[in-house]
């Protein structure tokens, strides 16, 4: 319930713009958010491994 409430709160426009923070739209995670891909590292890793993010490949050496 707390996570749902925080996701809802994040969607509301803040009273002051410095209070805005980014959330992953897929899972709602706050930390380790990547702006370039608009998702958190967990979702990024999962989608990259499935090949759903164009231009991202797993490195092997």
JSON list of N, CA and C in Angstrom, two decimals:
[
{"chain": "A", "resi": 1, "resn": "UNK", "atom": "N", "xyz": [0.83, -1.20, 0.00]},
{"chain": "A", "resi": 1, "resn": "UNK", "atom": "CA", "xyz": [0.00, 0.00, 0.00]},
{"chain": "A", "resi": 1, "resn": "UNK", "atom": "C", "xyz": [0.87, 1.26, 0.00]},
{"chain": "A", "resi": 2, "resn": "UNK", "atom": "N", "xyz": [1.95, 1.21, 0.76]},
{"chain": "A", "resi": 2, "resn": "UNK", "atom": "CA", "xyz": [2.81, 2.39, 0.85]},
{"chain": "A", "resi": 2, "resn": "UNK", "atom": "C", "xyz": [3.44, 2.69, -0.50]},
{"chain": "A", "resi": 3, "resn": "UNK", "atom": "N", "xyz": [3.84, 1.65, -1.23]},
{"chain": "A", "resi": 3, "resn": "UNK", "atom": "CA", "xyz": [4.46, 1.86, -2.54]},
{"chain": "A", "resi": 3, "resn": "UNK", "atom": "C", "xyz": [3.44, 2.48, -3.52]},
{"chain": "A", "resi": 4, "resn": "UNK", "atom": "N", "xyz": [2.20, 2.00, -3.49]},
{"chain": "A", "resi": 4, "resn": "UNK", "atom": "CA", "xyz": [1.16, 2.56, -4.35]},
{"chain": "A", "resi": 4, "resn": "UNK", "atom": "C", "xyz": [0.92, 4.02, -4.04]},
{"chain": "A", "resi": 5, "resn": "UNK", "atom": "N", "xyz": [0.90, 4.35, -2.77]},
{"chain": "A", "resi": 5, "resn": "UNK", "atom": "CA", "xyz": [0.67, 5.73, -2.35]},
{"chain": "A", "resi": 5, "resn": "UNK", "atom": "C", "xyz": [1.81, 6.63, -2.81]},
{"chain": "A", "resi": 6, "resn": "UNK", "atom": "N", "xyz": [3.05, 6.12, -2.73]},
{"chain": "A", "resi": 6, "resn": "UNK", "atom": "CA", "xyz": [4.21, 6.91, -3.16]},
{"chain": "A", "resi": 6, "resn": "UNK", "atom": "C", "xyz": [4.22, 7.08, -4.68]},
{"chain": "A", "resi": 7, "resn": "UNK", "atom": "N", "xyz": [3.80, 6.04, -5.43]},
{"chain": "A", "resi": 7, "resn": "UNK", "atom": "CA", "xyz": [3.72, 6.17, -6.88]},
{"chain": "A", "resi": 7, "resn": "UNK", "atom": "C", "xyz": [2.70, 7.23, -7.26]},
{"chain": "A", "resi": 8, "resn": "UNK", "atom": "N", "xyz": [1.57, 7.23, -6.58]},
{"chain": "A", "resi": 8, "resn": "UNK", "atom": "CA", "xyz": [0.53, 8.23, -6.84]},
{"chain": "A", "resi": 8, "resn": "UNK", "atom": "C", "xyz": [1.03, 9.63, -6.50]},
{"chain": "A", "resi": 9, "resn": "UNK", "atom": "N", "xyz": [1.74, 9.73, -5.38]},
{"chain": "A", "resi": 9, "resn": "UNK", "atom": "CA", "xyz": [2.27, 11.02, -4.93]},
{"chain": "A", "resi": 9, "resn": "UNK", "atom": "C", "xyz": [3.30, 11.56, -5.92]},
{"chain": "A", "resi": 10, "resn": "UNK", "atom": "N", "xyz": [4.09, 10.68, -6.53]},
{"chain": "A", "resi": 10, "resn": "UNK", "atom": "CA", "xyz": [5.11, 11.10, -7.47]},
{"chain": "A", "resi": 10, "resn": "UNK", "atom": "C", "xyz": [4.50, 11.65, -8.76]},
{"chain": "A", "resi": 11, "resn": "UNK", "atom": "N", "xyz": [3.31, 11.19, -9.09]},
{"chain": "A", "resi": 11, "resn": "UNK", "atom": "CA", "xyz": [2.64, 11.66, -10.32]},
{"chain": "A", "resi": 11, "resn": "UNK", "atom": "C", "xyz": [2.02, 13.04, -10.16]},
{"chain": "A", "resi": 12, "resn": "UNK", "atom": "N", "xyz": [1.76, 13.43, -8.92]},
{"chain": "A", "resi": 12, "resn": "UNK", "atom": "CA", "xyz": [1.18, 14.75, -8.66]},
{"chain": "A", "resi": 12, "resn": "UNK", "atom": "C", "xyz": [2.22, 15.84, -8.89]},
{"chain": "A", "resi": 13, "resn": "UNK", "atom": "N", "xyz": [1.84, 17.00, -9.39]},
{"chain": "A", "resi": 13, "resn": "UNK", "atom": "CA", "xyz": [2.82, 18.08, -9.53]},
{"chain": "A", "resi": 13, "resn": "UNK", "atom": "C", "xyz": [3.23, 18.58, -8.14]},
{"chain": "A", "resi": 14, "resn": "UNK", "atom": "N", "xyz": [4.55, 18.70, -7.89]},
{"chain": "A", "resi": 14, "resn": "UNK", "atom": "CA", "xyz": [4.98, 19.14, -6.56]},
{"chain": "A", "resi": 14, "resn": "UNK", "atom": "C", "xyz": [4.74, 20.63, -6.35]},
{"chain": "A", "resi": 15, "resn": "UNK", "atom": "N", "xyz": [4.67, 21.01, -5.09]},
{"chain": "A", "resi": 15, "resn": "UNK", "atom": "CA", "xyz": [4.46, 22.41, -4.75]},
{"chain": "A", "resi": 15, "resn": "UNK", "atom": "C", "xyz": [5.69, 23.23, -5.15]},
{"chain": "A", "resi": 16, "resn": "UNK", "atom": "N", "xyz": [6.88, 22.65, -4.98]},
{"chain": "A", "resi": 16, "resn": "UNK", "atom": "CA", "xyz": [8.13, 23.28, -5.39]},
{"chain": "A", "resi": 16, "resn": "UNK", "atom": "C", "xyz": [8.84, 22.33, -6.34]},
{"chain": "A", "resi": 17, "resn": "UNK", "atom": "N", "xyz": [9.44, 22.86, -7.41]},
{"chain": "A", "resi": 17, "resn": "UNK", "atom": "CA", "xyz": [10.00, 21.99, -8.44]},
{"chain": "A", "resi": 17, "resn": "UNK", "atom": "C", "xyz": [11.20, 21.17, -7.97]},
{"chain": "A", "resi": 18, "resn": "UNK", "atom": "N", "xyz": [11.88, 21.60, -6.92]},
{"chain": "A", "resi": 18, "resn": "UNK", "atom": "CA", "xyz": [13.02, 20.83, -6.42]},
{"chain": "A", "resi": 18, "resn": "UNK", "atom": "C", "xyz": [12.58, 19.55, -5.71]},
{"chain": "A", "resi": 19, "resn": "UNK", "atom": "N", "xyz": [11.31, 19.44, -5.40]},
{"chain": "A", "resi": 19, "resn": "UNK", "atom": "CA", "xyz": [10.82, 18.24, -4.73]},
{"chain": "A", "resi": 19, "resn": "UNK", "atom": "C", "xyz": [10.48, 17.10, -5.70]},
{"chain": "A", "resi": 20, "resn": "UNK", "atom": "N", "xyz": [10.57, 17.39, -7.00]},
{"chain": "A", "resi": 20, "resn": "UNK", "atom": "CA", "xyz": [10.25, 16.36, -7.98]},
{"chain": "A", "resi": 20, "resn": "UNK", "atom": "C", "xyz": [11.36, 15.31, -8.01]},
{"chain": "A", "resi": 21, "resn": "UNK", "atom": "N", "xyz": [10.98, 14.04, -8.11]},
{"chain": "A", "resi": 21, "resn": "UNK", "atom": "CA", "xyz": [11.97, 12.98, -8.25]},
{"chain": "A", "resi": 21, "resn": "UNK", "atom": "C", "xyz": [11.46, 11.98, -9.27]},
{"chain": "A", "resi": 22, "resn": "UNK", "atom": "N", "xyz": [12.39, 11.27, -9.87]},
{"chain": "A", "resi": 22, "resn": "UNK", "atom": "CA", "xyz": [12.06, 10.33, -10.94]},
{"chain": "A", "resi": 22, "resn": "UNK", "atom": "C", "xyz": [11.78, 8.95, -10.38]},
{"chain": "A", "resi": 23, "resn": "UNK", "atom": "N", "xyz": [10.82, 8.28, -11.00]},
{"chain": "A", "resi": 23, "resn": "UNK", "atom": "CA", "xyz": [10.46, 6.92, -10.64]},
{"chain": "A", "resi": 23, "resn": "UNK", "atom": "C", "xyz": [10.41, 6.09, -11.89]},
{"chain": "A", "resi": 24, "resn": "UNK", "atom": "N", "xyz": [10.74, 4.84, -11.78]},
{"chain": "A", "resi": 24, "resn": "UNK", "atom": "CA", "xyz": [10.64, 3.92, -12.92]},
{"chain": "A", "resi": 24, "resn": "UNK", "atom": "C", "xyz": [9.16, 3.72, -13.22]},
{"chain": "A", "resi": 25, "resn": "UNK", "atom": "N", "xyz": [8.74, 3.95, -14.47]},
{"chain": "A", "resi": 25, "resn": "UNK", "atom": "CA", "xyz": [7.32, 3.76, -14.79]},
{"chain": "A", "resi": 25, "resn": "UNK", "atom": "C", "xyz": [6.90, 2.30, -14.81]},
{"chain": "A", "resi": 26, "resn": "UNK", "atom": "N", "xyz": [7.85, 1.39, -14.88]},
{"chain": "A", "resi": 26, "resn": "UNK", "atom": "CA", "xyz": [7.52, -0.04, -14.95]},
{"chain": "A", "resi": 26, "resn": "UNK", "atom": "C", "xyz": [7.32, -0.66, -13.57]},
{"chain": "A", "resi": 27, "resn": "UNK", "atom": "N", "xyz": [8.23, -0.36, -12.63]},
{"chain": "A", "resi": 27, "resn": "UNK", "atom": "CA", "xyz": [8.13, -1.00, -11.32]},
{"chain": "A", "resi": 27, "resn": "UNK", "atom": "C", "xyz": [7.95, -0.02, -10.17]},
{"chain": "A", "resi": 28, "resn": "UNK", "atom": "N", "xyz": [8.19, 1.28, -10.40]},
{"chain": "A", "resi": 28, "resn": "UNK", "atom": "CA", "xyz": [8.00, 2.28, -9.35]},
{"chain": "A", "resi": 28, "resn": "UNK", "atom": "C", "xyz": [9.22, 2.52, -8.50]},
{"chain": "A", "resi": 29, "resn": "UNK", "atom": "N", "xyz": [10.35, 1.96, -8.87]},
{"chain": "A", "resi": 29, "resn": "UNK", "atom": "CA", "xyz": [11.59, 2.10, -8.09]},
{"chain": "A", "resi": 29, "resn": "UNK", "atom": "C", "xyz": [12.12, 3.54, -8.20]},
{"chain": "A", "resi": 30, "resn": "UNK", "atom": "N", "xyz": [12.64, 4.07, -7.08]},
{"chain": "A", "resi": 30, "resn": "UNK", "atom": "CA", "xyz": [13.14, 5.44, -7.04]},
{"chain": "A", "resi": 30, "resn": "UNK", "atom": "C", "xyz": [14.65, 5.46, -7.29]},
{"chain": "A", "resi": 31, "resn": "UNK", "atom": "N", "xyz": [15.38, 4.59, -6.62]},
{"chain": "A", "resi": 31, "resn": "UNK", "atom": "CA", "xyz": [16.84, 4.59, -6.71]},
{"chain": "A", "resi": 31, "resn": "UNK", "atom": "C", "xyz": [17.32, 3.94, -8.00]},
{"chain": "A", "resi": 32, "resn": "UNK", "atom": "N", "xyz": [18.53, 4.31, -8.39]},
{"chain": "A", "resi": 32, "resn": "UNK", "atom": "CA", "xyz": [19.20, 3.79, -9.59]},
{"chain": "A", "resi": 32, "resn": "UNK", "atom": "C", "xyz": [18.35, 3.98, -10.85]},
{"chain": "A", "resi": 33, "resn": "UNK", "atom": "N", "xyz": [17.78, 5.16, -10.98]},
{"chain": "A", "resi": 33, "resn": "UNK", "atom": "CA", "xyz": [16.97, 5.53, -12.15]},
{"chain": "A", "resi": 33, "resn": "UNK", "atom": "C", "xyz": [17.90, 6.09, -13.22]},
{"chain": "A", "resi": 34, "resn": "UNK", "atom": "N", "xyz": [17.73, 5.63, -14.46]},
{"chain": "A", "resi": 34, "resn": "UNK", "atom": "CA", "xyz": [18.54, 6.12, -15.58]},
{"chain": "A", "resi": 34, "resn": "UNK", "atom": "C", "xyz": [17.67, 7.00, -16.47]},
{"chain": "A", "resi": 35, "resn": "UNK", "atom": "N", "xyz": [18.01, 8.28, -16.57]},
{"chain": "A", "resi": 35, "resn": "UNK", "atom": "CA", "xyz": [17.22, 9.22, -17.35]},
{"chain": "A", "resi": 35, "resn": "UNK", "atom": "C", "xyz": [17.23, 8.89, -18.84]},
{"chain": "A", "resi": 36, "resn": "UNK", "atom": "N", "xyz": [18.37, 8.44, -19.33]},
{"chain": "A", "resi": 36, "resn": "UNK", "atom": "CA", "xyz": [18.50, 8.18, -20.77]},
{"chain": "A", "resi": 36, "resn": "UNK", "atom": "C", "xyz": [17.52, 7.12, -21.25]},
{"chain": "A", "resi": 37, "resn": "UNK", "atom": "N", "xyz": [17.18, 6.18, -20.38]},
{"chain": "A", "resi": 37, "resn": "UNK", "atom": "CA", "xyz": [16.28, 5.10, -20.77]},
{"chain": "A", "resi": 37, "resn": "UNK", "atom": "C", "xyz": [14.93, 5.18, -20.05]},
{"chain": "A", "resi": 38, "resn": "UNK", "atom": "N", "xyz": [14.76, 6.11, -19.13]},
{"chain": "A", "resi": 38, "resn": "UNK", "atom": "CA", "xyz": [13.51, 6.31, -18.39]},
{"chain": "A", "resi": 38, "resn": "UNK", "atom": "C", "xyz": [13.08, 5.04, -17.66]},
{"chain": "A", "resi": 39, "resn": "UNK", "atom": "N", "xyz": [14.03, 4.38, -16.99]},
{"chain": "A", "resi": 39, "resn": "UNK", "atom": "CA", "xyz": [13.71, 3.21, -16.19]},
{"chain": "A", "resi": 39, "resn": "UNK", "atom": "C", "xyz": [14.83, 2.95, -15.19]},
{"chain": "A", "resi": 40, "resn": "UNK", "atom": "N", "xyz": [14.56, 2.09, -14.24]},
{"chain": "A", "resi": 40, "resn": "UNK", "atom": "CA", "xyz": [15.58, 1.75, -13.24]},
{"chain": "A", "resi": 40, "resn": "UNK", "atom": "C", "xyz": [16.52, 0.69, -13.80]},
{"chain": "A", "resi": 41, "resn": "UNK", "atom": "N", "xyz": [17.60, 0.45, -13.07]},
{"chain": "A", "resi": 41, "resn": "UNK", "atom": "CA", "xyz": [18.60, -0.49, -13.56]},
{"chain": "A", "resi": 41, "resn": "UNK", "atom": "C", "xyz": [18.07, -1.92, -13.62]},
{"chain": "A", "resi": 42, "resn": "UNK", "atom": "N", "xyz": [17.16, -2.28, -12.74]},
{"chain": "A", "resi": 42, "resn": "UNK", "atom": "CA", "xyz": [16.62, -3.64, -12.73]},
{"chain": "A", "resi": 42, "resn": "UNK", "atom": "C", "xyz": [15.79, -3.91, -13.98]},
{"chain": "A", "resi": 43, "resn": "UNK", "atom": "N", "xyz": [14.91, -2.99, -14.31]},
{"chain": "A", "resi": 43, "resn": "UNK", "atom": "CA", "xyz": [14.08, -3.13, -15.51]},
{"chain": "A", "resi": 43, "resn": "UNK", "atom": "C", "xyz": [14.94, -3.01, -16.77]},
{"chain": "A", "resi": 44, "resn": "UNK", "atom": "N", "xyz": [15.95, -2.13, -16.73]},
{"chain": "A", "resi": 44, "resn": "UNK", "atom": "CA", "xyz": [16.84, -1.97, -17.87]},
{"chain": "A", "resi": 44, "resn": "UNK", "atom": "C", "xyz": [17.57, -3.28, -18.16]},
{"chain": "A", "resi": 45, "resn": "UNK", "atom": "N", "xyz": [18.09, -3.89, -17.12]},
{"chain": "A", "resi": 45, "resn": "UNK", "atom": "CA", "xyz": [18.83, -5.13, -17.28]},
{"chain": "A", "resi": 45, "resn": "UNK", "atom": "C", "xyz": [17.94, -6.24, -17.84]},
{"chain": "A", "resi": 46, "resn": "UNK", "atom": "N", "xyz": [16.72, -6.34, -17.30]},
{"chain": "A", "resi": 46, "resn": "UNK", "atom": "CA", "xyz": [15.80, -7.37, -17.75]},
{"chain": "A", "resi": 46, "resn": "UNK", "atom": "C", "xyz": [15.44, -7.19, -19.22]},
{"chain": "A", "resi": 47, "resn": "UNK", "atom": "N", "xyz": [15.08, -5.96, -19.61]},
{"chain": "A", "resi": 47, "resn": "UNK", "atom": "CA", "xyz": [14.69, -5.70, -20.99]},
{"chain": "A", "resi": 47, "resn": "UNK", "atom": "C", "xyz": [15.87, -5.80, -21.95]},
{"chain": "A", "resi": 48, "resn": "UNK", "atom": "N", "xyz": [17.06, -5.42, -21.50]},
{"chain": "A", "resi": 48, "resn": "UNK", "atom": "CA", "xyz": [18.24, -5.51, -22.35]},
{"chain": "A", "resi": 48, "resn": "UNK", "atom": "C", "xyz": [18.59, -6.97, -22.63]},
{"chain": "A", "resi": 49, "resn": "UNK", "atom": "N", "xyz": [18.46, -7.81, -21.64]},
{"chain": "A", "resi": 49, "resn": "UNK", "atom": "CA", "xyz": [18.75, -9.24, -21.83]},
{"chain": "A", "resi": 49, "resn": "UNK", "atom": "C", "xyz": [17.75, -9.89, -22.76]},
{"chain": "A", "resi": 50, "resn": "UNK", "atom": "N", "xyz": [16.51, -9.41, -22.75]},
{"chain": "A", "resi": 50, "resn": "UNK", "atom": "CA", "xyz": [15.48, -9.94, -23.65]},
{"chain": "A", "resi": 50, "resn": "UNK", "atom": "C", "xyz": [15.60, -9.36, -25.05]},
{"chain": "A", "resi": 51, "resn": "UNK", "atom": "N", "xyz": [16.45, -8.34, -25.21]},
{"chain": "A", "resi": 51, "resn": "UNK", "atom": "CA", "xyz": [16.64, -7.73, -26.52]},
{"chain": "A", "resi": 51, "resn": "UNK", "atom": "C", "xyz": [15.56, -6.75, -26.90]},
{"chain": "A", "resi": 52, "resn": "UNK", "atom": "N", "xyz": [14.88, -6.18, -25.94]},
{"chain": "A", "resi": 52, "resn": "UNK", "atom": "CA", "xyz": [13.77, -5.27, -26.21]},
{"chain": "A", "resi": 52, "resn": "UNK", "atom": "C", "xyz": [14.19, -3.80, -26.25]},
{"chain": "A", "resi": 53, "resn": "UNK", "atom": "N", "xyz": [15.46, -3.52, -25.92]},
{"chain": "A", "resi": 53, "resn": "UNK", "atom": "CA", "xyz": [15.96, -2.15, -26.00]},
{"chain": "A", "resi": 53, "resn": "UNK", "atom": "C", "xyz": [16.90, -2.10, -27.20]},
{"chain": "A", "resi": 54, "resn": "UNK", "atom": "N", "xyz": [16.54, -1.37, -28.25]},
{"chain": "A", "resi": 54, "resn": "UNK", "atom": "CA", "xyz": [17.38, -1.35, -29.44]},
{"chain": "A", "resi": 54, "resn": "UNK", "atom": "C", "xyz": [18.73, -0.67, -29.19]},
{"chain": "A", "resi": 55, "resn": "UNK", "atom": "N", "xyz": [19.77, -1.26, -29.75]},
{"chain": "A", "resi": 55, "resn": "UNK", "atom": "CA", "xyz": [21.10, -0.71, -29.62]},
{"chain": "A", "resi": 55, "resn": "UNK", "atom": "C", "xyz": [21.87, -1.12, -28.40]},
{"chain": "A", "resi": 56, "resn": "UNK", "atom": "N", "xyz": [21.25, -1.88, -27.51]},
{"chain": "A", "resi": 56, "resn": "UNK", "atom": "CA", "xyz": [21.92, -2.32, -26.29]},
{"chain": "A", "resi": 56, "resn": "UNK", "atom": "C", "xyz": [22.18, -3.81, -26.41]},
{"chain": "A", "resi": 57, "resn": "UNK", "atom": "N", "xyz": [23.45, -4.18, -26.30]},
{"chain": "A", "resi": 57, "resn": "UNK", "atom": "CA", "xyz": [23.82, -5.59, -26.34]},
{"chain": "A", "resi": 57, "resn": "UNK", "atom": "C", "xyz": [24.67, -5.94, -25.14]},
{"chain": "A", "resi": 58, "resn": "UNK", "atom": "N", "xyz": [24.59, -7.15, -24.70]},
{"chain": "A", "resi": 58, "resn": "UNK", "atom": "CA", "xyz": [25.39, -7.60, -23.56]},
{"chain": "A", "resi": 58, "resn": "UNK", "atom": "C", "xyz": [26.81, -7.82, -24.03]},
{"chain": "A", "resi": 59, "resn": "UNK", "atom": "N", "xyz": [27.74, -7.26, -23.31]},
{"chain": "A", "resi": 59, "resn": "UNK", "atom": "CA", "xyz": [29.14, -7.41, -23.70]},
{"chain": "A", "resi": 59, "resn": "UNK", "atom": "C", "xyz": [29.65, -8.78, -23.25]},
{"chain": "A", "resi": 60, "resn": "UNK", "atom": "N", "xyz": [30.53, -9.34, -24.04]},
{"chain": "A", "resi": 60, "resn": "UNK", "atom": "CA", "xyz": [31.18, -10.60, -23.68]},
{"chain": "A", "resi": 60, "resn": "UNK", "atom": "C", "xyz": [32.62, -10.54, -24.18]},
{"chain": "A", "resi": 61, "resn": "UNK", "atom": "N", "xyz": [33.57, -11.00, -23.37]},
{"chain": "A", "resi": 61, "resn": "UNK", "atom": "CA", "xyz": [34.97, -10.94, -23.75]},
{"chain": "A", "resi": 61, "resn": "UNK", "atom": "C", "xyz": [35.78, -12.01, -23.08]}
]
